[in-house]
Coordinates of C-alpha atoms and ligand atoms in Angstrom, one line a residue:
X294 CA -9.0 33.4 -37.4
X295 CA -8.0 30.1 -35.8
X296 CA -7.1 30.4 -32.1
X297 CA -3.5 29.4 -31.3
X298 CA -3.2 26.1 -29.4
X299 CA -3.7 27.0 -25.8
X300 CA -1.8 25.5 -22.9
X301 CA -3.2 24.0 -19.7
X302 CA -1.4 23.8 -16.5
X303 CA -1.8 20.6 -14.5
X304 CA -0.5 19.4 -11.1
X305 CA 1.3 16.0 -11.2
X306 CA 0.5 15.6 -7.5
X307 CA -3.2 15.8 -7.5
X308 CA -4.2 15.9 -11.2
X309 CA -5.7 19.4 -10.9
X310 CA -5.7 21.4 -14.2
X311 CA -6.4 24.9 -15.0
X312 CA -6.1 27.4 -17.9
X313 CA -3.6 29.6 -16.0
X314 CA -0.6 29.0 -13.9
X315 CA -0.7 29.2 -10.1
X316 CA 2.4 29.3 -7.8
X317 CA 0.4 27.1 -5.4
X318 CA -1.8 24.3 -6.7
X319 CA -5.5 25.2 -5.8
X320 CA -6.2 21.4 -5.8
X321 CA -3.7 20.1 -3.2
X322 CA -2.1 23.3 -1.9
X323 CA 1.5 22.2 -2.9
X324 CA 3.8 25.0 -4.2
X325 CA 5.4 25.1 -7.6
X326 CA 3.9 21.9 -8.9
X327 CA 1.9 23.1 -11.8
X328 CA 3.5 22.3 -15.2
X329 CA 2.5 23.4 -18.7
X330 CA 0.9 21.0 -21.1
X331 CA -0.5 21.4 -24.6
X332 CA -4.3 21.3 -24.8
X333 CA -5.6 18.4 -26.8
X334 CA -7.3 19.3 -30.1
X335 CA -11.0 19.8 -30.6
X336 CA -13.3 16.8 -31.0
X337 CA -14.6 15.9 -34.4
X338 CA -18.3 16.8 -34.9
X339 CA -21.1 14.6 -36.1
X340 CA -20.8 11.7 -33.7
X341 CA -23.7 9.2 -33.8
X342 CA -25.4 8.1 -30.6
X343 CA -25.2 4.4 -29.8
X344 CA -28.0 1.9 -28.7
X345 CA -28.2 1.1 -25.0
X346 CA -28.2 -2.4 -23.4
X347 CA -30.0 -3.7 -20.4
X348 CA -27.7 -5.3 -17.8
X349 CA -29.7 -8.5 -18.0
X350 CA -28.7 -8.8 -21.7
X351 CA -25.1 -8.3 -21.1
X352 CA -23.2 -11.6 -21.5
X353 CA -20.1 -12.2 -19.5
X354 CA -18.0 -15.3 -19.6
X355 CA -16.7 -15.9 -16.1
X356 CA -13.1 -15.6 -16.7
X357 CA -10.9 -17.5 -14.3
X358 CA -8.3 -15.4 -12.5
X359 CA -4.6 -15.9 -13.6
X360 CA -2.5 -17.1 -10.7
X361 CA 0.7 -15.0 -10.6
X362 CA 2.8 -17.7 -9.0
X363 CA 3.5 -15.2 -6.1
X364 CA 1.0 -16.1 -3.4
X365 CA 1.4 -12.8 -1.6
X366 CA 0.7 -10.9 -4.8
X367 CA -2.3 -13.1 -5.5
X368 CA -3.7 -12.3 -2.1
X369 CA -3.4 -8.6 -2.5
X370 CA -5.0 -8.7 -6.0
X371 CA -7.9 -10.5 -4.4
X372 CA -7.2 -14.1 -5.5
X373 CA -5.1 -13.7 -8.6
X374 CA -4.9 -11.4 -11.6
X375 CA -8.2 -10.7 -13.4
X376 CA -7.8 -11.2 -17.2
X377 CA -7.7 -7.9 -19.2
X378 CA -7.4 -5.8 -16.1
X379 CA -5.0 -2.9 -15.7
X380 CA -3.0 -2.9 -12.4
X381 CA -0.8 0.0 -11.4
X382 CA 2.1 -0.9 -9.1
X383 CA 3.5 2.1 -7.5
X384 CA 6.6 2.4 -5.3
X385 CA 9.7 4.4 -4.6
X386 CA 12.8 3.8 -6.7
X387 CA 14.7 0.6 -5.8
X388 CA 12.0 -0.9 -3.7
X389 CA 11.7 -4.0 -5.9
X390 CA 8.9 -3.4 -8.4
X391 CA 10.8 -4.9 -11.3
X392 CA 11.9 -7.9 -9.3
X393 CA 8.4 -8.7 -8.0
X394 CA 6.9 -8.4 -11.5
X395 CA 9.6 -10.4 -13.2
X396 CA 9.1 -13.2 -10.7
X397 CA 5.4 -13.1 -11.4
X398 CA 6.0 -13.1 -15.2
X399 CA 8.4 -16.0 -14.8
X400 CA 5.7 -18.1 -13.1
X401 CA 2.9 -17.0 -15.5
X402 CA 5.0 -17.7 -18.6
X403 CA 4.9 -21.5 -17.8
X404 CA 1.3 -21.6 -18.9
X405 CA 0.6 -18.4 -20.7
X406 CA 2.3 -15.8 -22.9
X407 CA 3.9 -13.2 -20.8
X408 CA 5.5 -10.1 -22.1
X409 CA 7.8 -7.6 -20.4
X410 CA 8.1 -4.2 -22.0
X411 CA 11.2 -2.5 -20.6
X412 CA 11.7 1.2 -21.1
X413 CA 14.0 1.6 -18.2
X414 CA 16.5 -1.2 -18.4
X415 CA 18.3 -2.8 -21.3
X416 CA 17.5 -6.3 -22.4
X417 CA 20.9 -7.4 -21.0
X418 CA 20.1 -5.9 -17.5
X419 CA 16.8 -7.7 -17.4
X420 CA 18.6 -10.9 -18.5
X421 CA 21.0 -10.6 -15.5
X422 CA 18.1 -10.1 -13.1
X423 CA 16.2 -13.0 -14.7
X424 CA 19.3 -15.2 -14.3
X425 CA 19.4 -14.2 -10.6
X426 CA 15.8 -15.0 -10.0
X427 CA 15.7 -18.1 -12.2
X428 CA 12.8 -19.6 -14.2
X429 CA 12.2 -16.6 -16.5
X430 CA 13.4 -18.3 -19.7
X431 CA 10.1 -18.2 -21.5
X432 CA 9.3 -14.6 -20.7
X433 CA 9.2 -12.5 -23.9
X434 CA 10.8 -9.1 -23.8
X435 CA 10.5 -5.8 -25.7
X436 CA 12.7 -2.9 -25.1
X437 CA 10.7 0.0 -26.3
X438 CA 9.5 3.5 -25.1
X439 CA 7.4 4.6 -28.1
X440 CA 3.8 4.3 -27.0
X441 CA 2.5 3.6 -30.5
X442 CA 4.9 0.7 -31.1
X443 CA 4.1 -0.8 -27.7
X444 CA 0.4 -0.7 -28.4
X445 CA 0.8 -2.1 -31.9
X446 CA 2.9 -4.9 -30.6
X447 CA 0.3 -5.7 -28.0
X448 CA -2.4 -5.8 -30.6
X449 CA -0.4 -8.1 -32.8
X450 CA 1.0 -10.4 -30.2
X451 CA -1.8 -10.4 -27.7
X452 CA 0.0 -11.8 -24.7
X453 CA -2.2 -12.7 -21.8
X454 CA -0.1 -10.8 -19.3
X455 CA 2.1 -7.8 -20.0
X456 CA 4.3 -5.7 -17.6
X457 CA 5.1 -2.1 -18.6
X458 CA 8.3 -1.0 -16.7
X459 CA 7.7 1.8 -16.4
X460 CA 4.7 3.9 -17.5
X461 CA 6.8 7.0 -17.0
X462 CA 9.2 6.1 -19.8
X463 CA 6.5 5.7 -22.5
X464 CA 6.4 8.4 -25.0
X465 CA 3.8 9.5 -27.5
X466 CA 5.5 11.7 -30.1
X467 CA 2.4 13.7 -31.0
X468 CA 2.0 15.2 -27.5
X469 CA 5.2 17.0 -27.6
X470 CA 5.8 17.1 -23.8
X471 CA 8.6 15.2 -22.1
X472 CA 8.2 11.5 -21.1
X473 CA 7.0 11.2 -17.5
X474 CA 5.0 14.5 -17.7
X475 CA 1.3 14.3 -16.7
X476 CA 0.0 14.5 -20.3
X477 CA 2.3 11.7 -21.4
X478 CA 1.5 9.5 -18.4
X479 CA -2.2 10.0 -18.8
X480 CA -2.1 9.4 -22.5
X481 CA -0.1 6.2 -22.1
X482 CA -2.4 4.8 -19.5
X483 CA -5.6 5.7 -21.4
X484 CA -4.3 4.1 -24.6
X485 CA -3.0 1.0 -22.8
X486 CA -6.3 0.7 -21.1
X487 CA -8.1 0.6 -24.4
X488 CA -5.6 -1.9 -26.0
X489 CA -5.7 -4.1 -22.9
X490 CA -9.5 -4.3 -22.8
X491 CA -9.9 -4.8 -26.6
X492 CA -7.2 -7.5 -26.8
X493 CA -7.8 -9.0 -23.4
X494 CA -4.3 -8.4 -22.1
X495 CA -3.9 -8.1 -18.4
X496 CA -1.4 -5.2 -17.9
X497 CA 0.8 -4.3 -14.9
X498 CA 1.9 -0.7 -15.1
X499 CA 4.9 0.2 -13.0
X500 CA 4.8 3.8 -11.8
X501 CA 7.5 5.6 -9.8
X502 CA 6.6 7.7 -6.9
X503 CA 9.2 10.2 -5.9
X504 CA 9.1 12.0 -2.7
X505 CA 9.6 15.5 -4.2
X506 CA 7.1 14.8 -6.9
X507 CA 9.4 16.0 -9.7
X508 CA 8.2 13.1 -12.0
X509 CA 4.5 13.0 -12.7
X510 CA 3.4 10.6 -10.0
X511 CA 1.0 7.8 -10.8
X512 CA -1.6 9.7 -8.8
X513 CA -3.1 11.1 -12.1
X514 CA -4.0 7.6 -13.3
X515 CA -5.3 6.1 -10.1
X516 CA -8.9 6.5 -11.3
X517 CA -8.1 5.0 -14.7
X518 CA -6.8 1.6 -13.6
X519 CA -8.6 -1.3 -12.0
X520 CA -6.1 -1.8 -9.2
X521 CA -3.6 0.3 -7.5
X522 CA -1.0 -1.6 -5.6
X523 CA 1.6 0.2 -3.4
X524 CA 4.9 -1.4 -2.8
X525 CA 6.4 0.0 0.4
X526 CA 9.2 -0.7 2.7
X527 CA 12.5 0.6 3.7
X528 CA 15.0 0.3 0.9
X529 CA 17.6 -0.3 3.5
X530 CA 15.8 -3.1 5.2
X531 CA 14.9 -6.4 3.7
X532 CA 11.1 -6.3 4.3
X533 CA 8.7 -5.0 1.7
X534 CA 5.0 -4.6 2.0
X535 CA 2.6 -4.7 -0.8
X536 CA -0.9 -3.4 -0.3
X537 CA -3.9 -2.5 -2.4
X538 CA -5.0 1.2 -2.3
X539 CA -7.8 0.5 -4.8
X540 CA -9.1 -2.8 -6.2
X541 CA -12.1 -3.2 -8.3
X542 CA -12.1 -6.9 -7.9
X543 CA -11.4 -7.4 -4.2
X544 CA -10.7 -6.0 -0.8
X545 CA -8.2 -3.2 -0.4
X546 CA -7.1 -4.2 3.1
X547 CA -5.1 -7.2 2.1
X548 CA -1.4 -7.1 2.8
X549 CA 1.5 -9.1 1.3
X550 CA 4.9 -9.3 3.1
X551 CA 8.1 -10.0 1.3
X552 CA 11.7 -10.3 2.1
X553 CA 14.3 -9.1 -0.4
X554 CA 17.0 -11.7 -0.9
X555 CA 19.7 -12.4 -3.4
X556 CA 17.3 -14.7 -5.2
X557 CA 14.5 -12.2 -5.4
X558 CA 11.6 -11.4 -3.3
X559 CA 10.5 -14.2 -1.0
X560 CA 7.0 -14.1 0.4
X561 CA 6.6 -14.2 4.2
X562 CA 3.6 -16.3 4.8
X563 CA 3.6 -15.7 8.5
X564 CA 4.5 -12.1 9.2
X565 CA 3.2 -12.4 12.8
X566 CA 6.2 -14.5 13.6
X567 CA 8.5 -11.9 12.2
X568 CA 7.0 -8.6 13.6
X569 CA 5.1 -9.9 16.7
X570 CA 8.0 -10.9 18.8
X571 CA 9.1 -8.7 21.7
X572 CA 11.8 -9.1 24.3
X573 CA 10.3 -10.0 27.7
X574 CA 10.7 -7.3 30.3
X575 CA 11.5 -4.6 27.7
X576 CA 10.1 -1.2 28.8
X577 CA 8.0 0.6 26.1
X578 CA 7.1 -2.4 24.0
X579 CA 3.8 -4.0 23.5
X580 CA 2.4 -6.5 21.0
X581 CA -0.8 -5.5 19.0
X582 CA -3.0 -8.0 17.3
X583 CA -4.1 -5.9 14.4
X584 CA -6.2 -7.0 11.5
X585 CA -5.1 -6.3 7.9
X586 CA -7.9 -7.3 5.6
X587 CA -8.8 -10.9 6.3
X588 CA -5.5 -11.6 8.1
X589 CA -4.7 -11.0 11.7
X590 CA -1.1 -9.9 12.2
X591 CA 0.8 -9.5 15.4
X592 CA 3.0 -6.4 15.5
X593 CA 5.5 -5.2 18.1
X594 CA 4.8 -1.5 19.0
X595 CA 7.6 0.4 20.6
X596 CA 7.3 3.7 22.4
X597 CA 9.7 6.2 23.9
X598 CA 8.5 8.9 26.3
X599 CA 11.2 11.5 27.0
X600 CA 10.9 14.7 29.2
X601 CA 11.0 17.8 27.1
X602 CA 11.2 21.6 27.5
X603 CA 9.4 22.3 24.3
X604 CA 6.1 24.2 24.7
X605 CA 4.6 21.9 22.2
X606 CA 5.9 18.4 23.0
X607 CA 6.6 16.2 20.0
X608 CA 4.4 13.3 19.0
X609 CA 6.3 11.4 16.4
X610 CA 4.9 8.3 14.8
X611 CA 6.3 5.8 12.3
X612 CA 3.7 3.4 11.0
X613 CA 0.9 5.0 12.9
X614 CA -1.3 7.9 11.8
X615 CA 0.0 11.0 13.7
X616 CA -3.6 12.2 14.4
X617 CA -4.4 8.8 15.9
X618 CA -1.3 9.0 18.1
X619 CA -2.2 12.5 19.3
X620 CA -5.6 11.2 20.2
X621 CA -4.2 8.1 22.1
X622 CA -1.7 10.4 24.0
X623 CA -4.6 12.7 24.9
X624 CA -6.8 9.9 26.1
X625 CA -4.0 8.4 28.2
X626 CA -3.2 11.7 29.8
X627 CA -6.8 12.5 30.6
X628 CA -8.2 9.1 31.5
X629 CA -5.1 7.1 32.8
X630 CA -3.3 10.0 34.5
X631 CA -0.1 9.7 32.6
X632 CA 2.0 12.8 32.7
X633 CA 2.5 13.1 29.0
X634 CA 1.9 16.9 28.7
X635 CA 5.6 17.6 29.3
X636 CA 7.0 14.7 27.4
X637 CA 7.9 13.9 23.8
X638 CA 6.3 10.7 22.6
X639 CA 7.7 8.6 19.8
X640 CA 6.0 5.5 18.5
X641 CA 7.3 3.0 16.0
X642 CA 5.8 -0.1 14.5
X643 CA 8.1 -3.1 13.9
X644 CA 9.3 -3.9 10.4
X645 CA 8.2 -0.7 8.8
X646 CA 4.6 -1.9 8.8
X647 CA 1.9 0.8 8.8
X648 CA -1.3 0.2 10.8
X649 CA -4.5 2.2 10.0
X650 CA -6.7 -0.1 12.0
X651 CA -8.2 1.2 15.3
X652 CA -7.9 -2.2 16.9
X653 CA -4.3 -1.5 17.4
X654 CA -5.0 1.5 19.7
X655 CA -4.8 -0.4 22.9
X656 CA -1.3 -1.8 22.2
X657 CA -0.1 1.6 21.3
X658 CA -1.5 3.0 24.5
X659 CA 0.1 0.1 26.5
X660 CA 3.5 0.7 24.9
X661 CA 3.3 4.5 25.8
X662 CA 2.1 3.7 29.3
X663 CA 4.9 1.3 29.8
X664 CA 7.5 3.8 28.5
X665 CA 6.0 6.6 30.7
X666 CA 5.8 4.6 33.9
X667 CA 9.1 2.8 33.3
X668 CA 7.4 -0.6 33.8
X669 CA 7.4 -3.4 31.2
X670 CA 4.2 -4.8 29.8
X671 CA 3.4 -8.2 31.3
X672 CA 5.3 -11.1 29.6
X673 CA 3.4 -13.1 27.0
X674 CA 0.6 -10.5 26.7
X675 CA -0.9 -9.3 23.4
X676 CA -3.6 -6.6 23.2
X677 CA -6.3 -5.3 20.9
X678 CA -9.2 -2.9 21.1
X679 CA -10.1 0.5 20.0
X680 CA -9.8 3.5 22.3
X681 CA -12.8 5.8 22.6
X682 CA -12.4 9.5 23.5
X683 CA -14.2 8.8 26.7
X684 CA -11.5 6.4 27.8
X685 CA -13.7 3.4 27.3
X686 CA -12.6 0.5 25.2
X687 CA -14.6 -0.4 22.2
X688 CA -14.9 -3.9 20.8
X689 CA -12.8 -4.6 17.7
X690 CA -13.9 -6.5 14.7
X691 CA -13.3 -10.2 14.3
X692 CA -12.2 -10.7 17.8
X693 CA -12.1 -14.6 17.5
X694 CA -9.6 -14.5 14.7
X695 CA -7.3 -12.2 16.5
X696 CA -7.4 -14.3 19.6
X697 CA -6.7 -17.4 17.5
X698 CA -3.6 -15.7 16.1
X699 CA -2.4 -14.9 19.6
X700 CA -2.9 -18.5 20.6
X701 CA -1.0 -19.7 17.4
X702 CA 2.0 -17.6 18.3
X703 CA 2.1 -18.9 21.9
X704 CA 0.9 -15.8 23.7
X705 CA -0.2 -16.6 27.3
X706 CA -2.8 -13.8 27.7
X707 CA -4.8 -11.6 25.5
X708 CA -6.0 -8.2 26.7
X709 CA -9.2 -7.1 25.0
X710 CA -12.3 -5.0 25.5
X711 CA -15.1 -6.3 27.7
X712 CA -17.3 -8.7 25.8
X713 CA -14.5 -10.5 23.9
X714 CA -15.6 -14.2 23.5
X715 CA -13.5 -16.3 25.9
X716 CA -10.8 -18.2 24.0
X717 CA -10.1 -21.8 24.4
X718 CA -6.3 -22.0 24.5
X719 CA -5.2 -18.9 26.3
X720 CA -6.2 -16.5 29.2
X721 CA -8.3 -13.6 28.4
X722 CA -8.1 -10.3 30.4
X723 CA -11.0 -8.0 29.8
X724 CA -10.9 -4.3 30.4
X725 CA -13.7 -1.7 30.3
X726 CA -11.6 1.3 30.3
X727 CA -8.1 2.4 29.2
X728 CA -7.2 3.0 32.9
X729 CA -8.2 -0.6 33.8
X730 CA -6.3 -1.9 30.7
X731 CA -3.1 -0.1 31.8
X732 CA -3.4 -1.5 35.3
X733 CA -3.9 -5.1 34.0
X734 CA -1.4 -4.8 31.2
X735 CA 1.6 -3.4 33.0
X736 CA 3.8 -5.8 35.0
X737 CA 3.8 -3.9 38.4
X738 CA 1.4 -2.5 41.0
X739 CA 0.3 1.0 40.2
X740 CA 2.0 3.9 42.0
X741 CA 0.5 5.0 45.3
X742 CA -2.7 7.0 45.1
X743 CA -4.2 5.5 41.9
Ligands
ATP848 N1 22.1 -9.3 -5.7 C1 21.2 -8.8 -4.9 N2 21.0 -9.4 -3.7 C2 20.0 -8.9 -2.9 N3 19.2 -7.9 -3.3 C3 19.4 -7.4 -4.4 C4 20.4 -7.8 -5.3 N4 20.2 -7.1 -6.5 C5 19.3 -6.2 -6.2 N5 18.7 -6.3 -5.0 C6 17.7 -5.6 -4.4 O1 16.7 -5.2 -5.5 C7 16.4 -3.9 -5.3 C8 16.2 -3.3 -6.7 O2 15.0 -4.1 -7.2 P1 14.2 -3.5 -8.4 O3 15.2 -3.1 -9.5 O4 13.3 -4.6 -8.7 O5 13.5 -2.2 -7.9 P2 12.6 -1.2 -8.7 O6 11.6 -0.8 -7.7 O7 12.2 -1.8 -10.0 O8 13.7 0.0 -8.9 P3 13.6 1.0 -10.0 O9 12.7 2.1 -9.5 O10 15.0 1.5 -10.1 O11 13.2 0.4 -11.3 C9 17.6 -3.2 -4.7 O12 17.2 -2.1 -3.9 C10 18.1 -4.3 -3.8 O13 17.5 -4.2 -2.5
MG849 MG1 12.6 -1.2 -12.0

C-alpha cells in the first residue's frame, strides 16, 4: 500500500526541518515558528553516473563584471555584478529595495537587456517610480507571480540582468503551500538559480525580512545564492546602509551608504563627512575611526551614563554589539576606575551605522568615560584601537589608512595604540593602556588621587 504523502515541519527563521511539529524550534530556539510543508515526492530510480573533470581541464571565459551604475552597489558587490550570479537583497519593508534595484536596472538598460519581474507592484506603480527616478525607459517589465511563467520567460528572453521583486511573491502551483512559505521560497530560488546559470542571467532576488518572522525570511536561501546583501537603515531617517553578509566574489566587509531623496537613492561617497562630525565640547561624544572593509569611516559615538537603582544596570547599545559594550564597560570600570557599576550606560552610533570592528573600542570607551566624568573629549580628536581585557590597547589593522582619513577630515590629533606609525599631517597621541588613553583623551585634568 502506498504511504500517504507525509508532511515536514520547517522553521522559516533558521531553515530547520523535522518530521514532527515542535512548539519550540530545536534549531534556533524560537517559539511557534515551525510550519507544515508537504514533503517532495520520491526521486526517480536508475540515474546514471557522470564522468568527472579535472580542474585543469575546466575552461572559463573571464567574464567582465557588469557595472550597475550605482557606485555604492558596485563596491558592495566587489566591483560590479558578476554575470549569471544570483544576488539576494534583503531588507525590511519600505527601506528602499525596489528603488535601489530600479535605479541599477535603469543604468544597466543603457547597454544591456534588463528585466524587472514585479510580483508586488503593478506595472503602473513601477512606472510612477521610474518617472520619479528617471532614465528607466528601456527597462523591460513583467508583472507575474507564477514561477513557471517567470522561468519560461527568462529562458526565452535571456536578459543579462533580471530583478525579481520579490522572491516571496513567486508561486509554484504544484507545491500547494502559500506564496512566501519556506517551501515556495526555497523552490523559487532553486529553480531561478538553475535558469540563471543555464541562460547566463544575473538575478537580483528581493527578499523581505520581517521582524516577527511571519513571512518566510530569506534566511533559508542564504546558502543557495552567490551574494547576500542587506539593506538596512531607519525607515524614518534618510540614510540607508548596504552591506554584504555573504559574497562569493568579493569581500563581505564593504559598506555602501545612501541617502533617500525624492529622486531616489543617492550614494554618499564620503560617509565620514556625514557621520564623523561632533560638536566641540559636547560631553559623552567621541569620534571613532573605524574600518569597514577597505574603507575607513569616521563615526561619532555618543554615550550616556546615568545613575540607576537597578540591581543589574542597563547596558543599551545601538549600532554596537551588546556583548562588546558589556566588555568595554567592564574594562573601563576595572582598569580606568570609572564608577559604572551603579550606572546605566547607553551607547549610540551616529546615522544608524552598525560597527562590528574592534578598532572602534577605544572611541566607545572614550565616549563612556566622557559621559561618566562629565568632561568632554578633547576638541579635534579621533581615536582608534582595540581594548584588551587586561586594559592594554591592541594595535588595529591598517593604521595608516585610518590616520589618513582623520587627516582628510581635518582632525588635529589622533589617539591610537602605542606603535602606530607617526602620521605626516596631524599629531599622534599614543597610549599603552585604556587608563592612559582616557587621561590623554579627555579635556581636563584627572580628579585628585588618580
Ligand atoms: N516621493 C518620495 N520622496 C522621497 N522618498 C520617497 C518618495 N517616495 C518613496 N520614498 C521613499 O522610498 C521608500 C520606499 O522605497 P521602496 O518601495 O523602494 O522600498 P522597498 O524596500 O521596495 O519596500 P517594499 O518592502 O514595500 O517593497 C519609502 O520608505 C520612502 O522613504
Ligand atoms: Mg519593493
